[in-house]
mmCIF file of N, CA and C in Angstrom:
data_model
loop_
_atom_site.group_PDB
_atom_site.id
_atom_site.type_symbol
_atom_site.label_atom_id
_atom_site.label_comp_id
_atom_site.label_asym_id
_atom_site.label_seq_id
_atom_site.Cartn_x
_atom_site.Cartn_y
_atom_site.Cartn_z
ATOM 1 N N UNK B 1 100.149 199.573 17.289
ATOM 2 C CA UNK B 1 100.076 200.987 17.616
ATOM 3 C C UNK B 1 98.600 201.401 17.693
ATOM 4 N N UNK B 2 98.243 202.023 18.789
ATOM 5 C CA UNK B 2 96.872 202.456 19.005
ATOM 6 C C UNK B 2 96.812 203.963 18.906
ATOM 7 N N UNK B 3 95.866 204.461 18.145
ATOM 8 C CA UNK B 3 95.624 205.899 18.068
ATOM 9 C C UNK B 3 94.343 206.210 18.829
ATOM 10 N N UNK B 4 94.404 207.279 19.613
ATOM 11 C CA UNK B 4 93.276 207.694 20.442
ATOM 12 C C UNK B 4 92.925 209.143 20.139
ATOM 13 N N UNK B 5 91.651 209.409 19.940
ATOM 14 C CA UNK B 5 91.205 210.769 19.635
ATOM 15 C C UNK B 5 90.024 211.111 20.533
ATOM 16 N N UNK B 6 90.228 212.114 21.394
ATOM 17 C CA UNK B 6 89.175 212.557 22.296
ATOM 18 C C UNK B 6 88.294 213.602 21.615
ATOM 19 N N UNK B 7 87.064 213.681 22.085
ATOM 20 C CA UNK B 7 86.140 214.714 21.627
ATOM 21 C C UNK B 7 85.111 214.947 22.723
ATOM 22 N N UNK B 8 84.360 216.043 22.578
ATOM 23 C CA UNK B 8 83.277 216.317 23.513
ATOM 24 C C UNK B 8 83.561 217.378 24.552
ATOM 25 N N UNK B 9 84.790 217.886 24.581
ATOM 26 C CA UNK B 9 85.090 218.936 25.527
ATOM 27 C C UNK B 9 84.402 220.236 25.157
ATOM 28 N N UNK B 10 84.464 221.195 26.068
ATOM 29 C CA UNK B 10 83.861 222.493 25.796
ATOM 30 C C UNK B 10 83.706 223.302 27.054
ATOM 31 N N UNK B 11 82.896 224.348 26.926
ATOM 32 C CA UNK B 11 82.618 225.259 28.036
ATOM 33 C C UNK B 11 81.239 224.930 28.602
ATOM 34 N N UNK B 12 81.176 224.785 29.915
ATOM 35 C CA UNK B 12 79.918 224.464 30.574
ATOM 36 C C UNK B 12 79.844 225.215 31.890
ATOM 37 N N UNK B 13 78.644 225.526 32.319
ATOM 38 C CA UNK B 13 78.473 226.202 33.600
ATOM 39 C C UNK B 13 78.569 225.208 34.745
ATOM 40 N N UNK B 14 78.945 225.700 35.892
ATOM 41 C CA UNK B 14 79.001 224.854 37.089
ATOM 42 C C UNK B 14 77.642 224.196 37.309
ATOM 43 N N UNK B 15 77.688 222.924 37.655
ATOM 44 C CA UNK B 15 76.470 222.155 37.822
ATOM 45 C C UNK B 15 76.010 221.434 36.576
ATOM 46 N N UNK B 16 76.620 221.772 35.459
ATOM 47 C CA UNK B 16 76.235 221.162 34.192
ATOM 48 C C UNK B 16 76.915 219.823 33.953
ATOM 49 N N UNK B 17 76.687 219.303 32.747
ATOM 50 C CA UNK B 17 77.202 217.989 32.380
ATOM 51 C C UNK B 17 77.872 218.018 31.018
ATOM 52 N N UNK B 18 78.800 217.103 30.841
ATOM 53 C CA UNK B 18 79.461 216.878 29.560
ATOM 54 C C UNK B 18 79.764 215.398 29.438
ATOM 55 N N UNK B 19 79.777 214.921 28.207
ATOM 56 C CA UNK B 19 80.222 213.557 27.950
ATOM 57 C C UNK B 19 81.399 213.593 26.981
ATOM 58 N N UNK B 20 82.505 213.067 27.414
ATOM 59 C CA UNK B 20 83.688 212.957 26.564
ATOM 60 C C UNK B 20 83.693 211.588 25.893
ATOM 61 N N UNK B 21 84.204 211.567 24.684
ATOM 62 C CA UNK B 21 84.385 210.317 23.950
ATOM 63 C C UNK B 21 85.841 210.178 23.551
ATOM 64 N N UNK B 22 86.270 208.952 23.385
ATOM 65 C CA UNK B 22 87.624 208.655 22.943
ATOM 66 C C UNK B 22 87.530 207.523 21.928
ATOM 67 N N UNK B 23 87.807 207.843 20.679
ATOM 68 C CA UNK B 23 87.748 206.851 19.609
ATOM 69 C C UNK B 23 89.120 206.219 19.419
ATOM 70 N N UNK B 24 89.154 204.899 19.419
ATOM 71 C CA UNK B 24 90.416 204.171 19.279
ATOM 72 C C UNK B 24 90.505 203.508 17.913
ATOM 73 N N UNK B 25 91.708 203.466 17.386
ATOM 74 C CA UNK B 25 91.942 202.791 16.119
ATOM 75 C C UNK B 25 93.353 202.232 16.086
ATOM 76 N N UNK B 26 93.601 201.299 15.175
ATOM 77 C CA UNK B 26 94.943 200.774 14.975
ATOM 78 C C UNK B 26 95.322 199.617 15.863
ATOM 79 N N UNK B 27 94.448 199.170 16.721
ATOM 80 C CA UNK B 27 94.759 198.051 17.597
ATOM 81 C C UNK B 27 93.484 197.381 18.055
ATOM 82 N N UNK B 28 93.630 196.328 18.847
ATOM 83 C CA UNK B 28 92.462 195.627 19.370
ATOM 84 C C UNK B 28 92.029 196.291 20.661
ATOM 85 N N UNK B 29 91.005 197.120 20.563
ATOM 86 C CA UNK B 29 90.570 197.954 21.684
ATOM 87 C C UNK B 29 90.293 197.136 22.931
ATOM 88 N N UNK B 30 89.671 195.992 22.770
ATOM 89 C CA UNK B 30 89.280 195.187 23.927
ATOM 90 C C UNK B 30 90.464 194.534 24.632
ATOM 91 N N UNK B 31 91.655 194.659 24.070
ATOM 92 C CA UNK B 31 92.856 194.126 24.720
ATOM 93 C C UNK B 31 93.498 195.116 25.676
ATOM 94 N N UNK B 32 92.907 196.294 25.805
ATOM 95 C CA UNK B 32 93.513 197.346 26.615
ATOM 96 C C UNK B 32 92.600 197.805 27.740
ATOM 97 N N UNK B 33 93.206 197.928 28.931
ATOM 98 C CA UNK B 33 92.551 198.705 29.957
ATOM 99 C C UNK B 33 92.612 200.161 29.549
ATOM 100 N N UNK B 34 91.575 200.897 29.884
ATOM 101 C CA UNK B 34 91.495 202.291 29.447
ATOM 102 C C UNK B 34 91.350 203.218 30.643
ATOM 103 N N UNK B 35 91.831 204.429 30.480
ATOM 104 C CA UNK B 35 91.730 205.387 31.561
ATOM 105 C C UNK B 35 91.530 206.799 31.055
ATOM 106 N N UNK B 36 91.028 207.622 31.949
ATOM 107 C CA UNK B 36 90.946 209.075 31.726
ATOM 108 C C UNK B 36 91.837 209.749 32.766
ATOM 109 N N UNK B 37 92.598 210.705 32.298
ATOM 110 C CA UNK B 37 93.413 211.556 33.142
ATOM 111 C C UNK B 37 93.081 212.994 32.794
ATOM 112 N N UNK B 38 93.481 213.908 33.667
ATOM 113 C CA UNK B 38 93.289 215.318 33.361
ATOM 114 C C UNK B 38 94.460 216.121 33.881
ATOM 115 N N UNK B 39 94.674 217.278 33.264
ATOM 116 C CA UNK B 39 95.726 218.182 33.694
ATOM 117 C C UNK B 39 95.144 219.575 33.847
ATOM 118 N N UNK B 40 94.896 219.986 35.084
ATOM 119 C CA UNK B 40 94.405 221.347 35.327
ATOM 120 C C UNK B 40 95.485 222.366 35.001
ATOM 121 N N UNK B 41 95.108 223.604 34.774
ATOM 122 C CA UNK B 41 96.103 224.635 34.446
ATOM 123 C C UNK B 41 97.161 224.760 35.531
ATOM 124 N N UNK B 42 98.416 224.677 35.152
ATOM 125 C CA UNK B 42 99.514 224.852 36.088
ATOM 126 C C UNK B 42 99.740 223.696 37.047
ATOM 127 N N UNK B 43 99.072 222.573 36.810
ATOM 128 C CA UNK B 43 99.202 221.446 37.726
ATOM 129 C C UNK B 43 99.657 220.191 36.984
ATOM 130 N N UNK B 44 99.969 219.155 37.773
ATOM 131 C CA UNK B 44 100.389 217.883 37.209
ATOM 132 C C UNK B 44 99.183 217.134 36.655
ATOM 133 N N UNK B 45 99.461 216.214 35.741
ATOM 134 C CA UNK B 45 98.420 215.336 35.230
ATOM 135 C C UNK B 45 97.954 214.422 36.357
ATOM 136 N N UNK B 46 96.648 214.191 36.452
ATOM 137 C CA UNK B 46 96.101 213.390 37.538
ATOM 138 C C UNK B 46 95.098 212.358 37.021
ATOM 139 N N UNK B 47 94.995 211.286 37.761
ATOM 140 C CA UNK B 47 94.092 210.196 37.426
ATOM 141 C C UNK B 47 92.643 210.621 37.649
ATOM 142 N N UNK B 48 91.783 210.234 36.712
ATOM 143 C CA UNK B 48 90.352 210.504 36.831
ATOM 144 C C UNK B 48 89.579 209.197 37.038
ATOM 145 N N UNK B 49 89.720 208.278 36.083
ATOM 146 C CA UNK B 49 88.961 207.027 36.132
ATOM 147 C C UNK B 49 89.602 206.002 35.216
ATOM 148 N N UNK B 50 89.297 204.726 35.498
ATOM 149 C CA UNK B 50 89.817 203.652 34.673
ATOM 150 C C UNK B 50 88.753 202.564 34.547
ATOM 151 N N UNK B 51 88.863 201.786 33.476
ATOM 152 C CA UNK B 51 87.916 200.708 33.228
ATOM 153 C C UNK B 51 88.659 199.504 32.682
ATOM 154 N N UNK B 52 88.211 198.333 33.086
ATOM 155 C CA UNK B 52 88.861 197.104 32.651
ATOM 156 C C UNK B 52 88.517 196.783 31.193
ATOM 157 N N UNK B 53 89.177 195.774 30.674
ATOM 158 C CA UNK B 53 89.011 195.414 29.269
ATOM 159 C C UNK B 53 87.564 195.077 28.898
ATOM 160 N N UNK B 54 86.904 194.383 29.777
ATOM 161 C CA UNK B 54 85.523 194.000 29.505
ATOM 162 C C UNK B 54 84.522 195.074 29.898
ATOM 163 N N UNK B 55 84.985 196.022 30.688
ATOM 164 C CA UNK B 55 84.091 197.054 31.216
ATOM 165 C C UNK B 55 83.462 196.670 32.538
ATOM 166 N N UNK B 56 83.811 195.499 33.040
ATOM 167 C CA UNK B 56 83.182 195.020 34.259
ATOM 168 C C UNK B 56 83.680 195.667 35.539
ATOM 169 N N UNK B 57 84.855 196.247 35.477
ATOM 170 C CA UNK B 57 85.413 196.905 36.658
ATOM 171 C C UNK B 57 85.783 198.344 36.331
ATOM 172 N N UNK B 58 85.395 199.230 37.241
ATOM 173 C CA UNK B 58 85.718 200.645 37.090
ATOM 174 C C UNK B 58 86.334 201.165 38.380
ATOM 175 N N UNK B 59 87.156 202.181 38.216
ATOM 176 C CA UNK B 59 87.856 202.794 39.343
ATOM 177 C C UNK B 59 87.815 204.304 39.150
ATOM 178 N N UNK B 60 87.689 205.026 40.268
ATOM 179 C CA UNK B 60 87.597 206.470 40.204
ATOM 180 C C UNK B 60 88.491 207.106 41.261
ATOM 181 N N UNK B 61 89.022 208.264 40.915
ATOM 182 C CA UNK B 61 89.649 209.096 41.931
ATOM 183 C C UNK B 61 88.542 209.623 42.842
ATOM 184 N N UNK B 62 88.890 209.831 44.097
ATOM 185 C CA UNK B 62 87.864 210.199 45.086
ATOM 186 C C UNK B 62 87.029 211.418 44.689
ATOM 187 N N UNK B 63 87.634 212.501 44.164
ATOM 188 C CA UNK B 63 86.821 213.692 43.839
ATOM 189 C C UNK B 63 85.783 213.443 42.745
ATOM 190 N N UNK B 64 85.935 212.373 41.988
ATOM 191 C CA UNK B 64 85.046 212.096 40.867
ATOM 192 C C UNK B 64 83.951 211.087 41.221
ATOM 193 N N UNK B 65 84.106 210.403 42.314
ATOM 194 C CA UNK B 65 83.124 209.370 42.671
ATOM 195 C C UNK B 65 81.737 209.973 42.851
ATOM 196 N N UNK B 66 80.762 209.359 42.225
ATOM 197 C CA UNK B 66 79.393 209.830 42.304
ATOM 198 C C UNK B 66 79.043 210.906 41.306
ATOM 199 N N UNK B 67 80.047 211.484 40.644
ATOM 200 C CA UNK B 67 79.783 212.535 39.652
ATOM 201 C C UNK B 67 80.150 212.091 38.234
ATOM 202 N N UNK B 68 81.221 211.309 38.104
ATOM 203 C CA UNK B 68 81.712 210.877 36.795
ATOM 204 C C UNK B 68 81.426 209.390 36.605
ATOM 205 N N UNK B 69 81.185 209.001 35.359
ATOM 206 C CA UNK B 69 80.988 207.600 35.016
ATOM 207 C C UNK B 69 81.807 207.259 33.782
ATOM 208 N N UNK B 70 82.684 206.288 33.922
ATOM 209 C CA UNK B 70 83.472 205.810 32.790
ATOM 210 C C UNK B 70 82.789 204.578 32.212
ATOM 211 N N UNK B 71 82.796 204.476 30.899
ATOM 212 C CA UNK B 71 82.211 203.307 30.240
ATOM 213 C C UNK B 71 82.922 203.098 28.905
ATOM 214 N N UNK B 72 82.686 201.950 28.311
ATOM 215 C CA UNK B 72 83.291 201.661 27.018
ATOM 216 C C UNK B 72 82.341 200.809 26.183
ATOM 217 N N UNK B 73 82.491 200.950 24.888
ATOM 218 C CA UNK B 73 81.746 200.123 23.939
ATOM 219 C C UNK B 73 82.781 199.452 23.045
ATOM 220 N N UNK B 74 83.090 198.203 23.333
ATOM 221 C CA UNK B 74 84.141 197.521 22.591
ATOM 222 C C UNK B 74 83.750 197.281 21.128
ATOM 223 N N UNK B 75 82.473 197.199 20.847
ATOM 224 C CA UNK B 75 82.029 197.027 19.459
ATOM 225 C C UNK B 75 82.279 198.282 18.639
ATOM 226 N N UNK B 76 82.282 199.441 19.314
ATOM 227 C CA UNK B 76 82.496 200.720 18.631
ATOM 228 C C UNK B 76 83.895 201.265 18.857
ATOM 229 N N UNK B 77 84.730 200.521 19.590
ATOM 230 C CA UNK B 77 86.098 200.974 19.882
ATOM 231 C C UNK B 77 86.106 202.367 20.502
ATOM 232 N N UNK B 78 85.209 202.585 21.438
ATOM 233 C CA UNK B 78 85.047 203.918 21.999
ATOM 234 C C UNK B 78 84.963 203.866 23.520
ATOM 235 N N UNK B 79 85.627 204.814 24.129
ATOM 236 C CA UNK B 79 85.623 205.028 25.572
ATOM 237 C C UNK B 79 84.845 206.304 25.859
ATOM 238 N N UNK B 80 84.136 206.314 26.987
ATOM 239 C CA UNK B 80 83.334 207.481 27.347
ATOM 240 C C UNK B 80 83.648 207.936 28.780
ATOM 241 N N UNK B 81 83.365 209.202 29.023
ATOM 242 C CA UNK B 81 83.386 209.732 30.378
ATOM 243 C C UNK B 81 82.208 210.678 30.515
ATOM 244 N N UNK B 82 81.206 210.238 31.264
ATOM 245 C CA UNK B 82 80.049 211.082 31.562
ATOM 246 C C UNK B 82 80.376 211.888 32.814
ATOM 247 N N UNK B 83 80.308 213.203 32.699
ATOM 248 C CA UNK B 83 80.655 214.080 33.819
ATOM 249 C C UNK B 83 79.435 214.898 34.208
ATOM 250 N N UNK B 84 78.982 214.739 35.431
ATOM 251 C CA UNK B 84 77.834 215.470 35.956
ATOM 252 C C UNK B 84 78.258 216.360 37.119
ATOM 253 N N UNK B 85 77.388 217.279 37.466
ATOM 254 C CA UNK B 85 77.634 218.187 38.603
ATOM 255 C C UNK B 85 79.032 218.794 38.512
ATOM 256 N N UNK B 86 79.362 219.305 37.365
ATOM 257 C CA UNK B 86 80.706 219.825 37.143
ATOM 258 C C UNK B 86 80.979 221.047 37.995
ATOM 259 N N UNK B 87 82.227 221.172 38.422
ATOM 260 C CA UNK B 87 82.682 222.264 39.268
ATOM 261 C C UNK B 87 83.800 223.018 38.552
ATOM 262 N N UNK B 88 84.025 224.267 38.914
ATOM 263 C CA UNK B 88 85.132 225.011 38.288
ATOM 264 C C UNK B 88 86.471 224.283 38.428
ATOM 265 N N UNK B 89 86.665 223.566 39.509
ATOM 266 C CA UNK B 89 87.930 222.845 39.707
ATOM 267 C C UNK B 89 88.070 221.629 38.794
ATOM 268 N N UNK B 90 87.037 221.302 38.046
ATOM 269 C CA UNK B 90 87.138 220.238 37.041
ATOM 270 C C UNK B 90 87.735 220.757 35.736
ATOM 271 N N UNK B 91 87.958 222.068 35.653
ATOM 272 C CA UNK B 91 88.567 222.640 34.461
ATOM 273 C C UNK B 91 89.948 222.050 34.236
ATOM 274 N N UNK B 92 90.151 221.488 33.043
ATOM 275 C CA UNK B 92 91.417 220.815 32.742
ATOM 276 C C UNK B 92 91.392 220.342 31.295
ATOM 277 N N UNK B 93 92.547 219.921 30.830
ATOM 278 C CA UNK B 93 92.621 219.147 29.591
ATOM 279 C C UNK B 93 92.452 217.683 29.980
ATOM 280 N N UNK B 94 91.518 217.019 29.343
ATOM 281 C CA UNK B 94 91.227 215.620 29.650
ATOM 282 C C UNK B 94 91.829 214.723 28.571
ATOM 283 N N UNK B 95 92.518 213.690 29.030
ATOM 284 C CA UNK B 95 93.190 212.755 28.136
ATOM 285 C C UNK B 95 92.659 211.339 28.334
ATOM 286 N N UNK B 96 92.484 210.622 27.250
ATOM 287 C CA UNK B 96 92.241 209.194 27.388
ATOM 288 C C UNK B 96 93.549 208.453 27.108
ATOM 289 N N UNK B 97 93.668 207.265 27.672
ATOM 290 C CA UNK B 97 94.893 206.495 27.555
ATOM 291 C C UNK B 97 94.581 205.004 27.555
ATOM 292 N N UNK B 98 95.450 204.250 26.899
ATOM 293 C CA UNK B 98 95.298 202.797 26.789
ATOM 294 C C UNK B 98 96.458 202.097 27.470
ATOM 295 N N UNK B 99 96.156 201.023 28.173
ATOM 296 C CA UNK B 99 97.139 200.316 28.987
ATOM 297 C C UNK B 99 97.126 198.832 28.666
ATOM 298 N N UNK B 100 98.269 198.285 28.250
ATOM 299 C CA UNK B 100 98.368 196.846 28.000
ATOM 300 C C UNK B 100 98.544 196.071 29.303
ATOM 301 N N UNK B 101 99.158 196.715 30.280
ATOM 302 C CA UNK B 101 99.403 196.074 31.565
ATOM 303 C C UNK B 101 98.094 195.850 32.318
ATOM 304 N N UNK B 102 98.108 194.823 33.181
ATOM 305 C CA UNK B 102 96.943 194.555 34.021
ATOM 306 C C UNK B 102 97.040 195.253 35.375
ATOM 307 N N UNK B 103 98.108 196.011 35.567
ATOM 308 C CA UNK B 103 98.275 196.712 36.835
ATOM 309 C C UNK B 103 98.512 198.194 36.590
ATOM 310 N N UNK B 104 98.459 198.949 37.672
ATOM 311 C CA UNK B 104 98.781 200.369 37.593
ATOM 312 C C UNK B 104 97.702 201.223 36.978
ATOM 313 N N UNK B 105 96.431 200.870 37.219
ATOM 314 C CA UNK B 105 95.346 201.562 36.527
ATOM 315 C C UNK B 105 95.301 203.061 36.813
ATOM 316 N N UNK B 106 95.826 203.503 37.955
ATOM 317 C CA UNK B 106 95.769 204.929 38.291
ATOM 318 C C UNK B 106 97.086 205.650 38.037
ATOM 319 N N UNK B 107 98.056 204.960 37.492
ATOM 320 C CA UNK B 107 99.367 205.531 37.263
ATOM 321 C C UNK B 107 99.556 205.878 35.796
ATOM 322 N N UNK B 108 99.847 207.141 35.517
ATOM 323 C CA UNK B 108 100.040 207.562 34.129
ATOM 324 C C UNK B 108 101.160 206.773 33.458
ATOM 325 N N UNK B 109 102.173 206.429 34.214
ATOM 326 C CA UNK B 109 103.311 205.703 33.663
ATOM 327 C C UNK B 109 102.979 204.298 33.195
ATOM 328 N N UNK B 110 101.839 203.765 33.616
ATOM 329 C CA UNK B 110 101.451 202.412 33.223
ATOM 330 C C UNK B 110 100.766 202.373 31.867
ATOM 331 N N UNK B 111 100.439 203.543 31.324
ATOM 332 C CA UNK B 111 99.702 203.630 30.066
ATOM 333 C C UNK B 111 100.644 203.771 28.886
ATOM 334 N N UNK B 112 100.294 203.081 27.822
ATOM 335 C CA UNK B 112 101.167 202.998 26.654
ATOM 336 C C UNK B 112 100.819 203.999 25.562
ATOM 337 N N UNK B 113 99.561 204.345 25.443
ATOM 338 C CA UNK B 113 99.123 205.225 24.364
ATOM 339 C C UNK B 113 98.221 206.326 24.938
ATOM 340 N N UNK B 114 98.358 207.509 24.358
ATOM 341 C CA UNK B 114 97.623 208.671 24.834
ATOM 342 C C UNK B 114 96.990 209.407 23.671
ATOM 343 N N UNK B 115 95.834 210.010 23.954
ATOM 344 C CA UNK B 115 95.242 210.929 23.002
ATOM 345 C C UNK B 115 95.848 212.311 23.135
ATOM 346 N N UNK B 116 95.374 213.227 22.309
ATOM 347 C CA UNK B 116 95.933 214.583 22.295
ATOM 348 C C UNK B 116 95.290 215.484 23.333
ATOM 349 N N UNK B 117 94.172 215.048 23.894
ATOM 350 C CA UNK B 117 93.510 215.814 24.935
ATOM 351 C C UNK B 117 92.365 216.661 24.405
ATOM 352 N N UNK B 118 91.405 216.919 25.282
ATOM 353 C CA UNK B 118 90.297 217.811 24.956
ATOM 354 C C UNK B 118 90.050 218.726 26.149
ATOM 355 N N UNK B 119 89.849 220.000 25.869
ATOM 356 C CA UNK B 119 89.711 221.004 26.922
ATOM 357 C C UNK B 119 88.290 221.003 27.490
ATOM 358 N N UNK B 120 88.212 220.978 28.801
ATOM 359 C CA UNK B 120 86.947 221.152 29.515
ATOM 360 C C UNK B 120 87.089 222.371 30.403
ATOM 361 N N UNK B 121 86.192 223.323 30.241
ATOM 362 C CA UNK B 121 86.207 224.533 31.052
ATOM 363 C C UNK B 121 84.863 224.683 31.733
ATOM 364 N N UNK B 122 84.907 224.792 33.053
ATOM 365 C CA UNK B 122 83.683 224.932 33.836
ATOM 366 C C UNK B 122 83.663 226.327 34.432
ATOM 367 N N UNK B 123 82.679 227.099 34.078
ATOM 368 C CA UNK B 123 82.575 228.478 34.573
ATOM 369 C C UNK B 123 81.710 228.525 35.828
ATOM 370 N N UNK B 124 82.051 229.460 36.699
ATOM 371 C CA UNK B 124 81.315 229.572 37.976
ATOM 372 C C UNK B 124 80.127 230.513 37.844
#
């Protein structure tokens, strides 16, 4: 059983930056592909980014490419999401998730464990 706890959310002005962290415990962190998802107000949960077990491969949803960077530190059991050039449409609850499967990196259904989420609000 893996427990995930996100932190780092908050209120930021458009154009600003935030870094989210996700601390993992209760399992072997390096055995899981990791991902970030978000749920904007009144909308479905959507894929943001994913990273492979070693950190060697990363994937991004198109709106995040060039602005967001996903990374992980397996020694610290921590996942990160660096978010730059934030826009009001980035406002959402951001979730980290762990995936035992080697496929389905952009599909929420492929993930086995989820954090409780952290709110990111971008003001215009």
